[in-house]
PDB file of C-alpha atoms in Angstrom:
ATOM      1  CA  GLY A   1     -40.682 -35.522  20.975  1.00  0.00           C
ATOM      2  CA  PHE A   2     -37.506 -35.952  19.015  1.00  0.00           C
ATOM      3  CA  ASN A   3     -35.073 -33.727  17.077  1.00  0.00           C
ATOM      4  CA  ASP A   4     -37.336 -32.723  14.070  1.00  0.00           C
ATOM      5  CA  ASN A   5     -36.178 -29.097  13.538  1.00  0.00           C
ATOM      6  CA  THR A   6     -33.070 -27.873  11.483  1.00  0.00           C
ATOM      7  CA  PRO A   7     -31.026 -25.171  13.039  1.00  0.00           C
ATOM      8  CA  SER A   8     -31.396 -21.849  11.048  1.00  0.00           C
ATOM      9  CA  PHE A   9     -29.390 -18.722  10.607  1.00  0.00           C
ATOM     10  CA  PRO A  10     -31.269 -15.380  10.803  1.00  0.00           C
ATOM     11  CA  ARG A  11     -29.418 -14.166   7.638  1.00  0.00           C
ATOM     12  CA  ALA A  12     -28.976 -15.637   4.205  1.00  0.00           C
ATOM     13  CA  SER A  13     -25.145 -14.844   4.291  1.00  0.00           C
ATOM     14  CA  TYR A  14     -22.722 -12.842   6.398  1.00  0.00           C
ATOM     15  CA  MET A  15     -20.239 -10.150   5.329  1.00  0.00           C
ATOM     16  CA  LEU A  16     -17.309  -9.412   7.580  1.00  0.00           C
ATOM     17  CA  THR A  17     -14.441  -6.863   7.395  1.00  0.00           C
ATOM     18  CA  VAL A  18     -10.758  -7.328   8.950  1.00  0.00           C
ATOM     19  CA  ALA A  19      -7.652  -5.519   8.664  1.00  0.00           C
ATOM     20  CA  GLU A  20      -4.746  -7.441   7.326  1.00  0.00           C
ATOM     21  CA  ASN A  21      -2.718  -6.760  10.510  1.00  0.00           C
ATOM     22  CA  THR A  22      -5.364  -8.443  12.805  1.00  0.00           C
ATOM     23  CA  PRO A  23      -3.497 -11.000  15.082  1.00  0.00           C
ATOM     24  CA  VAL A  24      -4.138 -14.742  14.850  1.00  0.00           C
ATOM     25  CA  GLY A  25      -6.850 -15.713  17.352  1.00  0.00           C
ATOM     26  CA  ASP A  26      -8.641 -12.455  17.298  1.00  0.00           C
ATOM     27  CA  VAL A  27     -12.491 -12.570  17.003  1.00  0.00           C
ATOM     28  CA  ILE A  28     -13.720 -10.731  13.730  1.00  0.00           C
ATOM     29  CA  GLY A  29     -17.327 -11.668  14.028  1.00  0.00           C
ATOM     30  CA  SER A  30     -19.918 -14.208  14.956  1.00  0.00           C
ATOM     31  CA  VAL A  31     -22.893 -16.125  13.749  1.00  0.00           C
ATOM     32  CA  THR A  32     -25.708 -17.556  15.735  1.00  0.00           C
ATOM     33  CA  ALA A  33     -28.305 -20.072  14.621  1.00  0.00           C
ATOM     34  CA  THR A  34     -31.291 -21.104  16.487  1.00  0.00           C
ATOM     35  CA  ASP A  35     -33.153 -24.535  16.728  1.00  0.00           C
ATOM     36  CA  ALA A  36     -36.834 -24.716  17.637  1.00  0.00           C
ATOM     37  CA  ASP A  37     -36.159 -28.005  19.462  1.00  0.00           C
ATOM     38  CA  SER A  38     -36.371 -27.453  23.199  1.00  0.00           C
ATOM     39  CA  SER A  39     -33.167 -26.701  25.052  1.00  0.00           C
ATOM     40  CA  VAL A  40     -34.564 -27.953  28.207  1.00  0.00           C
ATOM     41  CA  GLY A  41     -36.223 -31.332  29.237  1.00  0.00           C
ATOM     42  CA  PRO A  42     -35.691 -34.802  28.264  1.00  0.00           C
ATOM     43  CA  PHE A  43     -34.780 -33.966  24.572  1.00  0.00           C
ATOM     44  CA  ALA A  44     -32.783 -30.981  25.490  1.00  0.00           C
ATOM     45  CA  ILE A  45     -29.675 -32.236  23.373  1.00  0.00           C
ATOM     46  CA  GLY A  46     -31.518 -31.190  20.199  1.00  0.00           C
ATOM     47  CA  GLY A  47     -31.475 -27.519  20.974  1.00  0.00           C
ATOM     48  CA  LEU A  48     -27.754 -27.395  21.411  1.00  0.00           C
ATOM     49  CA  ILE A  49     -25.985 -25.928  18.189  1.00  0.00           C
ATOM     50  CA  SER A  50     -22.463 -26.890  17.082  1.00  0.00           C
ATOM     51  CA  TYR A  51     -20.661 -24.827  14.524  1.00  0.00           C
ATOM     52  CA  GLN A  52     -17.987 -25.676  11.982  1.00  0.00           C
ATOM     53  CA  ILE A  53     -16.410 -24.341   8.708  1.00  0.00           C
ATOM     54  CA  LEU A  54     -17.387 -26.904   5.930  1.00  0.00           C
ATOM     55  CA  SER A  55     -15.068 -25.375   3.120  1.00  0.00           C
ATOM     56  CA  GLY A  56     -13.418 -22.390   1.777  1.00  0.00           C
ATOM     57  CA  SER A  57     -10.885 -20.802   3.809  1.00  0.00           C
ATOM     58  CA  SER A  58      -8.085 -21.857   6.041  1.00  0.00           C
ATOM     59  CA  LEU A  59      -7.499 -18.218   6.979  1.00  0.00           C
ATOM     60  CA  PHE A  60     -10.501 -18.517   9.475  1.00  0.00           C
ATOM     61  CA  SER A  61     -11.826 -20.734  12.284  1.00  0.00           C
ATOM     62  CA  VAL A  62     -15.006 -21.019  14.182  1.00  0.00           C
ATOM     63  CA  ASN A  63     -15.560 -21.628  17.984  1.00  0.00           C
ATOM     64  CA  GLN A  64     -17.674 -24.731  17.788  1.00  0.00           C
ATOM     65  CA  SER A  65     -20.005 -23.760  20.661  1.00  0.00           C
ATOM     66  CA  THR A  66     -20.274 -19.915  20.445  1.00  0.00           C
ATOM     67  CA  GLY A  67     -20.112 -19.316  16.689  1.00  0.00           C
ATOM     68  CA  ALA A  68     -17.230 -16.709  17.059  1.00  0.00           C
ATOM     69  CA  ILE A  69     -15.236 -16.365  13.999  1.00  0.00           C
ATOM     70  CA  LEU A  70     -11.637 -15.961  14.441  1.00  0.00           C
ATOM     71  CA  VAL A  71      -8.355 -15.292  12.413  1.00  0.00           C
ATOM     72  CA  ALA A  72      -6.525 -18.737  12.006  1.00  0.00           C
ATOM     73  CA  SER A  73      -3.632 -17.636  10.054  1.00  0.00           C
ATOM     74  CA  PRO A  74      -1.744 -14.381   9.218  1.00  0.00           C
ATOM     75  CA  LEU A  75      -3.493 -12.284   6.742  1.00  0.00           C
ATOM     76  CA  ASP A  76      -1.680 -10.333   4.012  1.00  0.00           C
ATOM     77  CA  PHE A  77      -3.885  -8.115   1.796  1.00  0.00           C
ATOM     78  CA  GLU A  78      -1.080  -8.029  -0.911  1.00  0.00           C
ATOM     79  CA  PHE A  79      -1.263 -11.860  -1.370  1.00  0.00           C
ATOM     80  CA  ILE A  80      -4.979 -12.417  -1.135  1.00  0.00           C
ATOM     81  CA  LEU A  81      -6.281 -12.598  -4.613  1.00  0.00           C
ATOM     82  CA  ARG A  82      -9.775 -12.332  -3.921  1.00  0.00           C
ATOM     83  CA  PRO A  83     -11.934 -11.693  -0.931  1.00  0.00           C
ATOM     84  CA  PRO A  84     -12.107 -15.103   1.112  1.00  0.00           C
ATOM     85  CA  SER A  85     -15.338 -16.704   1.748  1.00  0.00           C
ATOM     86  CA  PHE A  86     -16.404 -20.029   3.324  1.00  0.00           C
ATOM     87  CA  PHE A  87     -19.403 -21.907   4.329  1.00  0.00           C
ATOM     88  CA  LEU A  88     -20.214 -22.499   7.935  1.00  0.00           C
ATOM     89  CA  SER A  89     -22.522 -25.046   9.242  1.00  0.00           C
ATOM     90  CA  ALA A  90     -24.703 -25.218  12.415  1.00  0.00           C
ATOM     91  CA  SER A  91     -25.858 -28.637  13.549  1.00  0.00           C
ATOM     92  CA  ASN A  92     -27.298 -30.238  16.550  1.00  0.00           C
ATOM     93  CA  ALA A  93     -24.891 -32.959  16.182  1.00  0.00           C
ATOM     94  CA  LYS A  94     -25.521 -34.719  19.474  1.00  0.00           C
ATOM     95  CA  ALA A  95     -29.188 -35.169  18.591  1.00  0.00           C
ATOM     96  CA  VAL A  96     -30.883 -37.993  16.652  1.00  0.00           C
ATOM     97  CA  PRO A  97     -31.167 -37.449  13.857  1.00  0.00           C
ATOM     98  CA  VAL A  98     -28.412 -34.967  13.309  1.00  0.00           C
ATOM     99  CA  LEU A  99     -29.738 -31.906  11.345  1.00  0.00           C
ATOM    100  CA  SER A 100     -27.758 -29.056  10.063  1.00  0.00           C
ATOM    101  CA  SER A 101     -27.884 -26.013   7.891  1.00  0.00           C
ATOM    102  CA  SER A 102     -25.071 -23.772   6.406  1.00  0.00           C
ATOM    103  CA  VAL A 103     -24.521 -20.150   5.468  1.00  0.00           C
ATOM    104  CA  GLU A 104     -21.872 -18.406   3.372  1.00  0.00           C
ATOM    105  CA  VAL A 105     -19.382 -15.945   5.269  1.00  0.00           C
ATOM    106  CA  SER A 106     -17.667 -13.522   3.087  1.00  0.00           C
ATOM    107  CA  VAL A 107     -14.540 -11.520   4.507  1.00  0.00           C
ATOM    108  CA  THR A 108     -13.120  -8.344   3.203  1.00  0.00           C
ATOM    109  CA  VAL A 109      -9.525  -8.092   4.222  1.00  0.00           C
ATOM    110  CA  THR A 110      -8.615  -4.251   4.205  1.00  0.00           C
ATOM    111  CA  ASP A 111      -4.910  -3.035   3.438  1.00  0.00           C
ATOM    112  CA  VAL A 112      -2.829  -1.374   6.111  1.00  0.00           C
ATOM    113  CA  ASN A 113       0.520   0.501   5.501  1.00  0.00           C
ATOM    114  CA  ASP A 114       2.796  -2.507   6.340  1.00  0.00           C
ATOM    115  CA  ASN A 115       5.244  -2.378   3.497  1.00  0.00           C
ATOM    116  CA  ALA A 116       8.008   0.127   3.114  1.00  0.00           C
ATOM    117  CA  PRO A 117       8.761   1.595  -0.326  1.00  0.00           C
ATOM    118  CA  THR A 118      11.622   0.120  -2.137  1.00  0.00           C
ATOM    119  CA  ILE A 119      13.992   2.480  -4.147  1.00  0.00           C
ATOM    120  CA  THR A 120      14.607   0.665  -7.616  1.00  0.00           C
ATOM    121  CA  SER A 121      16.787   3.231  -9.241  1.00  0.00           C
ATOM    122  CA  PRO A 122      20.693   3.372  -8.927  1.00  0.00           C
ATOM    123  CA  SER A 123      21.757   4.582  -5.575  1.00  0.00           C
ATOM    124  CA  VAL A 124      25.146   6.019  -6.951  1.00  0.00           C
ATOM    125  CA  ILE A 125      25.039   8.888  -9.395  1.00  0.00           C
ATOM    126  CA  ASN A 126      27.958  10.416 -11.196  1.00  0.00           C
ATOM    127  CA  VAL A 127      28.115  14.270 -11.412  1.00  0.00           C
ATOM    128  CA  THR A 128      30.628  16.077 -13.476  1.00  0.00           C
ATOM    129  CA  GLU A 129      32.085  19.213 -12.074  1.00  0.00           C
ATOM    130  CA  ASN A 130      30.763  21.804 -14.347  1.00  0.00           C
ATOM    131  CA  MET A 131      27.151  20.612 -14.925  1.00  0.00           C
ATOM    132  CA  PRO A 132      24.529  23.530 -15.728  1.00  0.00           C
ATOM    133  CA  LEU A 133      22.228  24.452 -12.747  1.00  0.00           C
ATOM    134  CA  ARG A 134      18.881  22.364 -12.867  1.00  0.00           C
ATOM    135  CA  SER A 135      20.480  19.532 -14.802  1.00  0.00           C
ATOM    136  CA  VAL A 136      18.549  16.290 -14.489  1.00  0.00           C
ATOM    137  CA  LEU A 137      20.875  13.843 -12.943  1.00  0.00           C
ATOM    138  CA  THR A 138      18.714  10.898 -12.442  1.00  0.00           C
ATOM    139  CA  THR A 139      15.223   9.701 -12.061  1.00  0.00           C
ATOM    140  CA  ILE A 140      14.488   8.195  -8.680  1.00  0.00           C
ATOM    141  CA  THR A 141      11.826   5.463  -8.671  1.00  0.00           C
ATOM    142  CA  ALA A 142      10.370   3.373  -5.863  1.00  0.00           C
ATOM    143  CA  THR A 143       7.688   0.649  -5.423  1.00  0.00           C
ATOM    144  CA  ASP A 144       5.538  -0.164  -2.642  1.00  0.00           C
ATOM    145  CA  ARG A 145       3.556  -3.507  -2.334  1.00  0.00           C
ATOM    146  CA  ASP A 146       0.760  -1.570  -0.496  1.00  0.00           C
ATOM    147  CA  PHE A 147      -2.415  -0.354  -2.465  1.00  0.00           C
ATOM    148  CA  GLY A 148      -4.047   3.025  -2.863  1.00  0.00           C
ATOM    149  CA  ASP A 149      -3.201   5.683  -0.473  1.00  0.00           C
ATOM    150  CA  ASN A 150      -0.987   3.125   1.317  1.00  0.00           C
ATOM    151  CA  ALA A 151       1.214   2.964  -1.642  1.00  0.00           C
ATOM    152  CA  ARG A 152       1.820   6.655  -2.260  1.00  0.00           C
ATOM    153  CA  THR A 153       5.485   7.544  -2.047  1.00  0.00           C
ATOM    154  CA  ARG A 154       7.183  10.821  -1.077  1.00  0.00           C
ATOM    155  CA  TYR A 155      10.681  11.551  -2.021  1.00  0.00           C
ATOM    156  CA  TYR A 156      12.966  13.493   0.141  1.00  0.00           C
ATOM    157  CA  ILE A 157      16.756  14.402   0.222  1.00  0.00           C
ATOM    158  CA  VAL A 158      17.436  13.103   3.740  1.00  0.00           C
ATOM    159  CA  SER A 159      21.083  14.449   4.066  1.00  0.00           C
ATOM    160  CA  SER A 160      23.910  15.757   1.907  1.00  0.00           C
ATOM    161  CA  HIS A 161      27.486  15.752   2.836  1.00  0.00           C
ATOM    162  CA  ILE A 162      28.233  19.087   1.160  1.00  0.00           C
ATOM    163  CA  PRO A 163      26.310  21.989   2.843  1.00  0.00           C
ATOM    164  CA  PRO A 164      24.511  23.671   1.648  1.00  0.00           C
ATOM    165  CA  ALA A 165      22.920  20.768  -0.289  1.00  0.00           C
ATOM    166  CA  PRO A 166      23.710  21.310  -4.004  1.00  0.00           C
ATOM    167  CA  PHE A 167      20.705  19.079  -5.179  1.00  0.00           C
ATOM    168  CA  ILE A 168      16.909  19.587  -5.339  1.00  0.00           C
ATOM    169  CA  LEU A 169      13.982  17.118  -6.207  1.00  0.00           C
ATOM    170  CA  ALA A 170      11.812  18.324  -9.190  1.00  0.00           C
ATOM    171  CA  ALA A 171       8.828  16.181  -7.829  1.00  0.00           C
ATOM    172  CA  ILE A 172       8.297  14.667  -4.369  1.00  0.00           C
ATOM    173  CA  ARG A 173       5.442  12.444  -5.097  1.00  0.00           C
ATOM    174  CA  GLY A 174       4.767   9.147  -6.648  1.00  0.00           C
ATOM    175  CA  THR A 175       2.452   6.210  -6.881  1.00  0.00           C
ATOM    176  CA  ASN A 176       3.342   2.544  -7.611  1.00  0.00           C
TER     177      ASN A 176
END
């Protein structure tokens, strides 16, 4: 006998999900291919599978012997323009002839609330002494680089140097 079977994946593609704050080196999933060539006997080398990323993403790596997929560089949801995907191969690289197959892996990176809002309106407001009650002094605006619920902002008056606080906020919620 000789190496006459191509390694095969049980799925046509893989979809994984990972939070953007997942540390580099963490395993986020795995793939497993099988090879009908025997993994015992004189031609055992044909049944051993080796994994590698062919193309697509430098954000992830694969353990060559186990198929475990790891975070290879820091993930930042706000800078990932589209869900990363890559092609991964399984081969019996030490056999003759070398046979391989590939599969696409798509990863959804989820947002976490990792960016603080930034106030973009003036921080100093001039007030005249005899302004009528409920006069609008300014509109406070803030932005947040996060998305969805993680980008919702709430506005509060944290302290006032003149008790009791002579100011109120007319609205306390916002979105970016």
